[in-house]
Amino acid sequence: MRLPRDTPGRLVVGLAALGLVLALVGLLLPDGSSDDPSPATAAPAAVAVPADGPPDALKVPSIDLDAPLDPIEVDTAGVLTPPSDVTRVGWWKRSAQPGARRGQTLLTGHAVRSGNGVMDRLAEVRAGDLVQVVDGERVVDYRATRTVTLTKAQVAARAQELFGQGRRGGRLVLVSCTDWDGEDYRANVVVFAEPVRDAA
């Protein structure tokens, strides 16, 4: 689904590799006034890439994932496309910077049915697994809290909850495709991870 260019605060998140598409639709960016903003909330100004640049890499030791990160943006058709190289991960540069205390950091990557996709094994991530984002000299540690498989329709219906930027806590969200039916991926794997904060 593509949205009109003049529709504020909405975007479609898509992964396309070898004809595969991740359809995350209807995402609304909240104004940040509450933890669970309603879809009717007005969208804020875009979040800019910090002066120190985008994060560098994603590591998930439990699935042997260690991949470079590239900033990605919504194209003129309203689609967020990950890097064309299926071994790299995309960081939506209008999502939160890793380690932020507000918003969510959204990372997307390809699953390729024949193998070699950076997120082929994303569904194997379990609660408690370590997830790390390398950001310059800093490593931001997260612990996975849950892994869910959602149909494209479920993702569209829950886009605000899954990807909205108004929540507190700085959650990390990893998204890829799953459930290959011989022609297309019918669902998405979504991993949620919470930051590991120093007890100070």
PDB file of C-alpha atoms in Angstrom:
ATOM      1  CA  MET A   1       0.000   0.000   0.000  1.00  0.00           C
ATOM      2  CA  ARG A   2       1.333   3.384  -0.968  1.00  0.00           C
ATOM      3  CA  LEU A   3       0.124   6.541   0.693  1.00  0.00           C
ATOM      4  CA  PRO A   4      -0.326   9.962  -0.875  1.00  0.00           C
ATOM      5  CA  ARG A   5       2.748  12.138  -0.520  1.00  0.00           C
ATOM      6  CA  ASP A   6       0.761  14.790   1.310  1.00  0.00           C
ATOM      7  CA  THR A   7      -0.388  12.426   4.065  1.00  0.00           C
ATOM      8  CA  PRO A   8       1.534  13.735   7.110  1.00  0.00           C
ATOM      9  CA  GLY A   9       3.055  11.384   9.597  1.00  0.00           C
ATOM     10  CA  ARG A  10       2.282   8.225   7.669  1.00  0.00           C
ATOM     11  CA  LEU A  11       4.633   5.883   5.938  1.00  0.00           C
ATOM     12  CA  VAL A  12       4.903   2.425   4.560  1.00  0.00           C
ATOM     13  CA  VAL A  13       7.843   0.327   5.638  1.00  0.00           C
ATOM     14  CA  GLY A  14       8.866  -2.192   3.009  1.00  0.00           C
ATOM     15  CA  LEU A  15      11.633  -4.699   2.485  1.00  0.00           C
ATOM     16  CA  ALA A  16      12.245  -5.668  -1.112  1.00  0.00           C
ATOM     17  CA  ALA A  17      14.830  -8.260  -2.080  1.00  0.00           C
ATOM     18  CA  LEU A  18      14.488 -10.816  -4.847  1.00  0.00           C
ATOM     19  CA  GLY A  19      10.893  -9.699  -5.235  1.00  0.00           C
ATOM     20  CA  LEU A  20      10.111 -10.022  -1.526  1.00  0.00           C
ATOM     21  CA  VAL A  21       8.210  -7.289   0.269  1.00  0.00           C
ATOM     22  CA  LEU A  22       7.735  -6.488   3.951  1.00  0.00           C
ATOM     23  CA  ALA A  23       4.511  -4.544   4.184  1.00  0.00           C
ATOM     24  CA  LEU A  24       4.400  -2.460   7.325  1.00  0.00           C
ATOM     25  CA  VAL A  25       1.650   0.002   6.594  1.00  0.00           C
ATOM     26  CA  GLY A  26      -0.075   2.972   8.126  1.00  0.00           C
ATOM     27  CA  LEU A  27       2.603   4.004  10.601  1.00  0.00           C
ATOM     28  CA  LEU A  28       1.715   7.225  12.375  1.00  0.00           C
ATOM     29  CA  LEU A  29       4.289   9.261  14.216  1.00  0.00           C
ATOM     30  CA  PRO A  30       2.808  10.488  17.509  1.00  0.00           C
ATOM     31  CA  ASP A  31       3.473  13.837  19.115  1.00  0.00           C
ATOM     32  CA  GLY A  32       5.233  12.247  22.070  1.00  0.00           C
ATOM     33  CA  SER A  33       2.686  13.368  24.666  1.00  0.00           C
ATOM     34  CA  SER A  34       2.101   9.921  26.167  1.00  0.00           C
ATOM     35  CA  ASP A  35       3.470   6.389  26.352  1.00  0.00           C
ATOM     36  CA  ASP A  36       0.592   4.994  24.324  1.00  0.00           C
ATOM     37  CA  PRO A  37      -0.484   7.740  21.951  1.00  0.00           C
ATOM     38  CA  SER A  38      -3.635   7.326  19.931  1.00  0.00           C
ATOM     39  CA  PRO A  39      -3.469   7.063  16.137  1.00  0.00           C
ATOM     40  CA  ALA A  40      -5.253  10.404  15.909  1.00  0.00           C
ATOM     41  CA  THR A  41      -2.343  12.243  17.521  1.00  0.00           C
ATOM     42  CA  ALA A  42      -0.610  14.825  15.342  1.00  0.00           C
ATOM     43  CA  ALA A  43       2.813  14.026  13.897  1.00  0.00           C
ATOM     44  CA  PRO A  44       5.918  15.879  15.097  1.00  0.00           C
ATOM     45  CA  ALA A  45       8.691  17.293  13.003  1.00  0.00           C
ATOM     46  CA  ALA A  46      11.051  14.650  11.664  1.00  0.00           C
ATOM     47  CA  VAL A  47      13.850  13.431  13.882  1.00  0.00           C
ATOM     48  CA  ALA A  48      17.200  14.368  12.358  1.00  0.00           C
ATOM     49  CA  VAL A  49      20.245  12.136  12.200  1.00  0.00           C
ATOM     50  CA  PRO A  50      22.476  13.169  15.124  1.00  0.00           C
ATOM     51  CA  ALA A  51      25.618  15.125  14.286  1.00  0.00           C
ATOM     52  CA  ASP A  52      27.773  12.116  15.137  1.00  0.00           C
ATOM     53  CA  GLY A  53      26.052  10.163  12.356  1.00  0.00           C
ATOM     54  CA  PRO A  54      24.113   6.931  12.171  1.00  0.00           C
ATOM     55  CA  PRO A  55      24.901   3.826  14.216  1.00  0.00           C
ATOM     56  CA  ASP A  56      27.496   1.472  12.751  1.00  0.00           C
ATOM     57  CA  ALA A  57      26.486  -2.154  13.321  1.00  0.00           C
ATOM     58  CA  LEU A  58      23.958  -4.600  14.759  1.00  0.00           C
ATOM     59  CA  LYS A  59      25.054  -7.686  16.702  1.00  0.00           C
ATOM     60  CA  VAL A  60      22.835 -10.527  17.889  1.00  0.00           C
ATOM     61  CA  PRO A  61      25.224 -13.231  19.156  1.00  0.00           C
ATOM     62  CA  SER A  62      22.518 -15.886  19.653  1.00  0.00           C
ATOM     63  CA  ILE A  63      21.877 -16.018  15.887  1.00  0.00           C
ATOM     64  CA  ASP A  64      25.414 -15.132  14.757  1.00  0.00           C
ATOM     65  CA  LEU A  65      24.247 -11.809  13.359  1.00  0.00           C
ATOM     66  CA  ASP A  66      26.976  -9.171  13.037  1.00  0.00           C
ATOM     67  CA  ALA A  67      26.169  -6.715  10.285  1.00  0.00           C
ATOM     68  CA  PRO A  68      26.870  -3.128   9.311  1.00  0.00           C
ATOM     69  CA  LEU A  69      24.072  -0.562   9.520  1.00  0.00           C
ATOM     70  CA  ASP A  70      23.079   1.908   6.841  1.00  0.00           C
ATOM     71  CA  PRO A  71      20.705   4.839   7.365  1.00  0.00           C
ATOM     72  CA  ILE A  72      17.525   4.442   5.336  1.00  0.00           C
ATOM     73  CA  GLU A  73      14.717   6.827   4.551  1.00  0.00           C
ATOM     74  CA  VAL A  74      11.252   6.810   3.071  1.00  0.00           C
ATOM     75  CA  ASP A  75      11.304   7.236  -0.715  1.00  0.00           C
ATOM     76  CA  THR A  76       9.004   9.465  -2.755  1.00  0.00           C
ATOM     77  CA  ALA A  77       6.437   6.662  -2.907  1.00  0.00           C
ATOM     78  CA  GLY A  78       6.288   6.376   0.895  1.00  0.00           C
ATOM     79  CA  VAL A  79       8.264   3.122   1.128  1.00  0.00           C
ATOM     80  CA  LEU A  80      11.104   2.530   3.577  1.00  0.00           C
ATOM     81  CA  THR A  81      13.534   0.268   1.755  1.00  0.00           C
ATOM     82  CA  PRO A  82      16.482  -1.417   3.486  1.00  0.00           C
ATOM     83  CA  PRO A  83      19.935  -1.528   1.921  1.00  0.00           C
ATOM     84  CA  SER A  84      20.069  -3.308  -1.445  1.00  0.00           C
ATOM     85  CA  ASP A  85      22.869  -5.472  -0.051  1.00  0.00           C
ATOM     86  CA  VAL A  86      20.968  -8.265   1.751  1.00  0.00           C
ATOM     87  CA  THR A  87      23.853  -8.685   4.226  1.00  0.00           C
ATOM     88  CA  ARG A  88      23.399  -5.172   5.642  1.00  0.00           C
ATOM     89  CA  VAL A  89      20.801  -3.818   8.083  1.00  0.00           C
ATOM     90  CA  GLY A  90      18.859  -0.594   7.626  1.00  0.00           C
ATOM     91  CA  TRP A  91      18.322   1.934  10.422  1.00  0.00           C
ATOM     92  CA  TRP A  92      15.339   4.215   9.843  1.00  0.00           C
ATOM     93  CA  LYS A  93      17.018   7.551  10.391  1.00  0.00           C
ATOM     94  CA  ARG A  94      13.801   9.168  11.612  1.00  0.00           C
ATOM     95  CA  SER A  95      13.541   6.671  14.442  1.00  0.00           C
ATOM     96  CA  ALA A  96      15.306   7.090  17.763  1.00  0.00           C
ATOM     97  CA  GLN A  97      19.076   7.003  18.026  1.00  0.00           C
ATOM     98  CA  PRO A  98      20.247   3.819  19.819  1.00  0.00           C
ATOM     99  CA  GLY A  99      20.343   4.442  23.567  1.00  0.00           C
ATOM    100  CA  ALA A 100      17.783   7.253  23.464  1.00  0.00           C
ATOM    101  CA  ARG A 101      15.371   7.353  26.392  1.00  0.00           C
ATOM    102  CA  ARG A 102      12.404   8.218  24.196  1.00  0.00           C
ATOM    103  CA  GLY A 103      11.120   6.763  20.963  1.00  0.00           C
ATOM    104  CA  GLN A 104      12.017   3.471  19.365  1.00  0.00           C
ATOM    105  CA  THR A 105      14.997   2.510  17.240  1.00  0.00           C
ATOM    106  CA  LEU A 106      13.757   0.700  14.123  1.00  0.00           C
ATOM    107  CA  LEU A 107      16.091  -1.656  12.261  1.00  0.00           C
ATOM    108  CA  THR A 108      15.058  -3.674   9.212  1.00  0.00           C
ATOM    109  CA  GLY A 109      16.812  -6.328   7.206  1.00  0.00           C
ATOM    110  CA  HIS A 110      16.206  -8.864   4.508  1.00  0.00           C
ATOM    111  CA  ALA A 111      15.245 -12.485   4.913  1.00  0.00           C
ATOM    112  CA  VAL A 112      16.046 -14.471   1.788  1.00  0.00           C
ATOM    113  CA  ARG A 113      14.377 -17.857   1.353  1.00  0.00           C
ATOM    114  CA  SER A 114      17.484 -19.362  -0.268  1.00  0.00           C
ATOM    115  CA  GLY A 115      19.716 -18.060   2.542  1.00  0.00           C
ATOM    116  CA  ASN A 116      22.256 -15.277   3.046  1.00  0.00           C
ATOM    117  CA  GLY A 117      19.729 -12.674   4.187  1.00  0.00           C
ATOM    118  CA  VAL A 118      21.007 -10.740   7.194  1.00  0.00           C
ATOM    119  CA  MET A 119      17.854 -11.494   9.188  1.00  0.00           C
ATOM    120  CA  ASP A 120      17.135 -15.032   7.978  1.00  0.00           C
ATOM    121  CA  ARG A 121      17.267 -16.319  11.579  1.00  0.00           C
ATOM    122  CA  LEU A 122      15.501 -13.425  13.309  1.00  0.00           C
ATOM    123  CA  ALA A 123      12.602 -15.652  14.441  1.00  0.00           C
ATOM    124  CA  GLU A 124      15.079 -17.656  16.559  1.00  0.00           C
ATOM    125  CA  VAL A 125      15.743 -14.721  18.913  1.00  0.00           C
ATOM    126  CA  ARG A 126      14.389 -15.488  22.386  1.00  0.00           C
ATOM    127  CA  ALA A 127      13.560 -13.373  25.428  1.00  0.00           C
ATOM    128  CA  GLY A 128      16.766 -12.576  27.295  1.00  0.00           C
ATOM    129  CA  ASP A 129      19.029 -12.745  24.236  1.00  0.00           C
ATOM    130  CA  LEU A 130      21.606  -9.981  23.995  1.00  0.00           C
ATOM    131  CA  VAL A 131      21.209  -7.492  21.141  1.00  0.00           C
ATOM    132  CA  GLN A 132      23.866  -4.829  20.608  1.00  0.00           C
ATOM    133  CA  VAL A 133      24.009  -1.717  18.480  1.00  0.00           C
ATOM    134  CA  VAL A 134      27.469  -0.315  17.862  1.00  0.00           C
ATOM    135  CA  ASP A 135      27.410   3.468  17.645  1.00  0.00           C
ATOM    136  CA  GLY A 136      30.912   4.836  17.170  1.00  0.00           C
ATOM    137  CA  GLU A 137      32.989   3.985  20.228  1.00  0.00           C
ATOM    138  CA  ARG A 138      29.843   3.128  22.181  1.00  0.00           C
ATOM    139  CA  VAL A 139      28.017  -0.201  22.319  1.00  0.00           C
ATOM    140  CA  VAL A 140      24.360   0.006  23.342  1.00  0.00           C
ATOM    141  CA  ASP A 141      23.192  -3.241  24.962  1.00  0.00           C
ATOM    142  CA  TYR A 142      19.601  -4.451  24.775  1.00  0.00           C
ATOM    143  CA  ARG A 143      17.866  -7.592  25.994  1.00  0.00           C
ATOM    144  CA  ALA A 144      15.204  -9.134  23.786  1.00  0.00           C
ATOM    145  CA  THR A 145      11.840  -9.195  25.537  1.00  0.00           C
ATOM    146  CA  ARG A 146       9.729 -10.955  22.926  1.00  0.00           C
ATOM    147  CA  THR A 147       9.632 -12.184  19.359  1.00  0.00           C
ATOM    148  CA  VAL A 148       6.317 -12.200  17.519  1.00  0.00           C
ATOM    149  CA  THR A 149       5.152 -13.241  14.077  1.00  0.00           C
ATOM    150  CA  LEU A 150       2.440 -11.041  12.623  1.00  0.00           C
ATOM    151  CA  THR A 151       0.563 -11.080   9.343  1.00  0.00           C
ATOM    152  CA  LYS A 152       0.881  -7.997   7.180  1.00  0.00           C
ATOM    153  CA  ALA A 153      -2.655  -7.020   8.203  1.00  0.00           C
ATOM    154  CA  GLN A 154      -1.760  -7.334  11.892  1.00  0.00           C
ATOM    155  CA  VAL A 155       1.345  -5.209  11.382  1.00  0.00           C
ATOM    156  CA  ALA A 156      -0.730  -2.549   9.652  1.00  0.00           C
ATOM    157  CA  ALA A 157      -3.317  -2.553  12.444  1.00  0.00           C
ATOM    158  CA  ARG A 158      -0.633  -2.313  15.162  1.00  0.00           C
ATOM    159  CA  ALA A 159       1.815   0.007  13.376  1.00  0.00           C
ATOM    160  CA  GLN A 160       1.447   2.781  15.947  1.00  0.00           C
ATOM    161  CA  GLU A 161       2.189   0.448  18.859  1.00  0.00           C
ATOM    162  CA  LEU A 162       4.986  -1.338  17.030  1.00  0.00           C
ATOM    163  CA  PHE A 163       6.863   1.577  15.497  1.00  0.00           C
ATOM    164  CA  GLY A 164       5.504   4.883  16.846  1.00  0.00           C
ATOM    165  CA  GLN A 165       8.052   7.308  18.277  1.00  0.00           C
ATOM    166  CA  GLY A 166       6.101   8.632  21.269  1.00  0.00           C
ATOM    167  CA  ARG A 167       6.827   5.876  23.772  1.00  0.00           C
ATOM    168  CA  ARG A 168       9.345   6.216  26.586  1.00  0.00           C
ATOM    169  CA  GLY A 169      12.169   3.816  27.308  1.00  0.00           C
ATOM    170  CA  GLY A 170      14.125   3.697  24.068  1.00  0.00           C
ATOM    171  CA  ARG A 171      12.969   0.290  22.838  1.00  0.00           C
ATOM    172  CA  LEU A 172      14.730  -1.409  19.911  1.00  0.00           C
ATOM    173  CA  VAL A 173      12.548  -2.992  17.219  1.00  0.00           C
ATOM    174  CA  LEU A 174      13.942  -5.432  14.637  1.00  0.00           C
ATOM    175  CA  VAL A 175      11.760  -6.390  11.665  1.00  0.00           C
ATOM    176  CA  SER A 176      12.049  -8.854   8.804  1.00  0.00           C
ATOM    177  CA  CYS A 177       9.923 -11.144   6.640  1.00  0.00           C
ATOM    178  CA  THR A 178       8.855 -14.722   7.278  1.00  0.00           C
ATOM    179  CA  ASP A 179       6.349 -17.367   6.137  1.00  0.00           C
ATOM    180  CA  TRP A 180       7.399 -17.842   2.506  1.00  0.00           C
ATOM    181  CA  ASP A 181       4.487 -19.385   0.568  1.00  0.00           C
ATOM    182  CA  GLY A 182       6.366 -20.094  -2.648  1.00  0.00           C
ATOM    183  CA  GLU A 183       5.656 -16.680  -4.115  1.00  0.00           C
ATOM    184  CA  ASP A 184       5.815 -14.129  -1.343  1.00  0.00           C
ATOM    185  CA  TYR A 185       6.466 -13.656   2.349  1.00  0.00           C
ATOM    186  CA  ARG A 186       3.096 -13.543   4.090  1.00  0.00           C
ATOM    187  CA  ALA A 187       4.152 -12.338   7.533  1.00  0.00           C
ATOM    188  CA  ASN A 188       6.738 -10.415   9.488  1.00  0.00           C
ATOM    189  CA  VAL A 189       8.948 -11.309  12.425  1.00  0.00           C
ATOM    190  CA  VAL A 190       9.238  -8.506  14.972  1.00  0.00           C
ATOM    191  CA  VAL A 191      11.732  -8.616  17.835  1.00  0.00           C
ATOM    192  CA  PHE A 192      11.386  -6.166  20.720  1.00  0.00           C
ATOM    193  CA  ALA A 193      14.364  -5.415  22.953  1.00  0.00           C
ATOM    194  CA  GLU A 194      14.707  -3.085  25.919  1.00  0.00           C
ATOM    195  CA  PRO A 195      17.906  -1.201  26.752  1.00  0.00           C
ATOM    196  CA  VAL A 196      20.122  -2.475  29.536  1.00  0.00           C
ATOM    197  CA  ARG A 197      20.482   0.538  31.825  1.00  0.00           C
ATOM    198  CA  ASP A 198      23.246   1.038  34.358  1.00  0.00           C
ATOM    199  CA  ALA A 199      21.914   0.732  37.901  1.00  0.00           C
ATOM    200  CA  ALA A 200      23.085   4.092  39.176  1.00  0.00           C
TER     201      ALA A 200
END
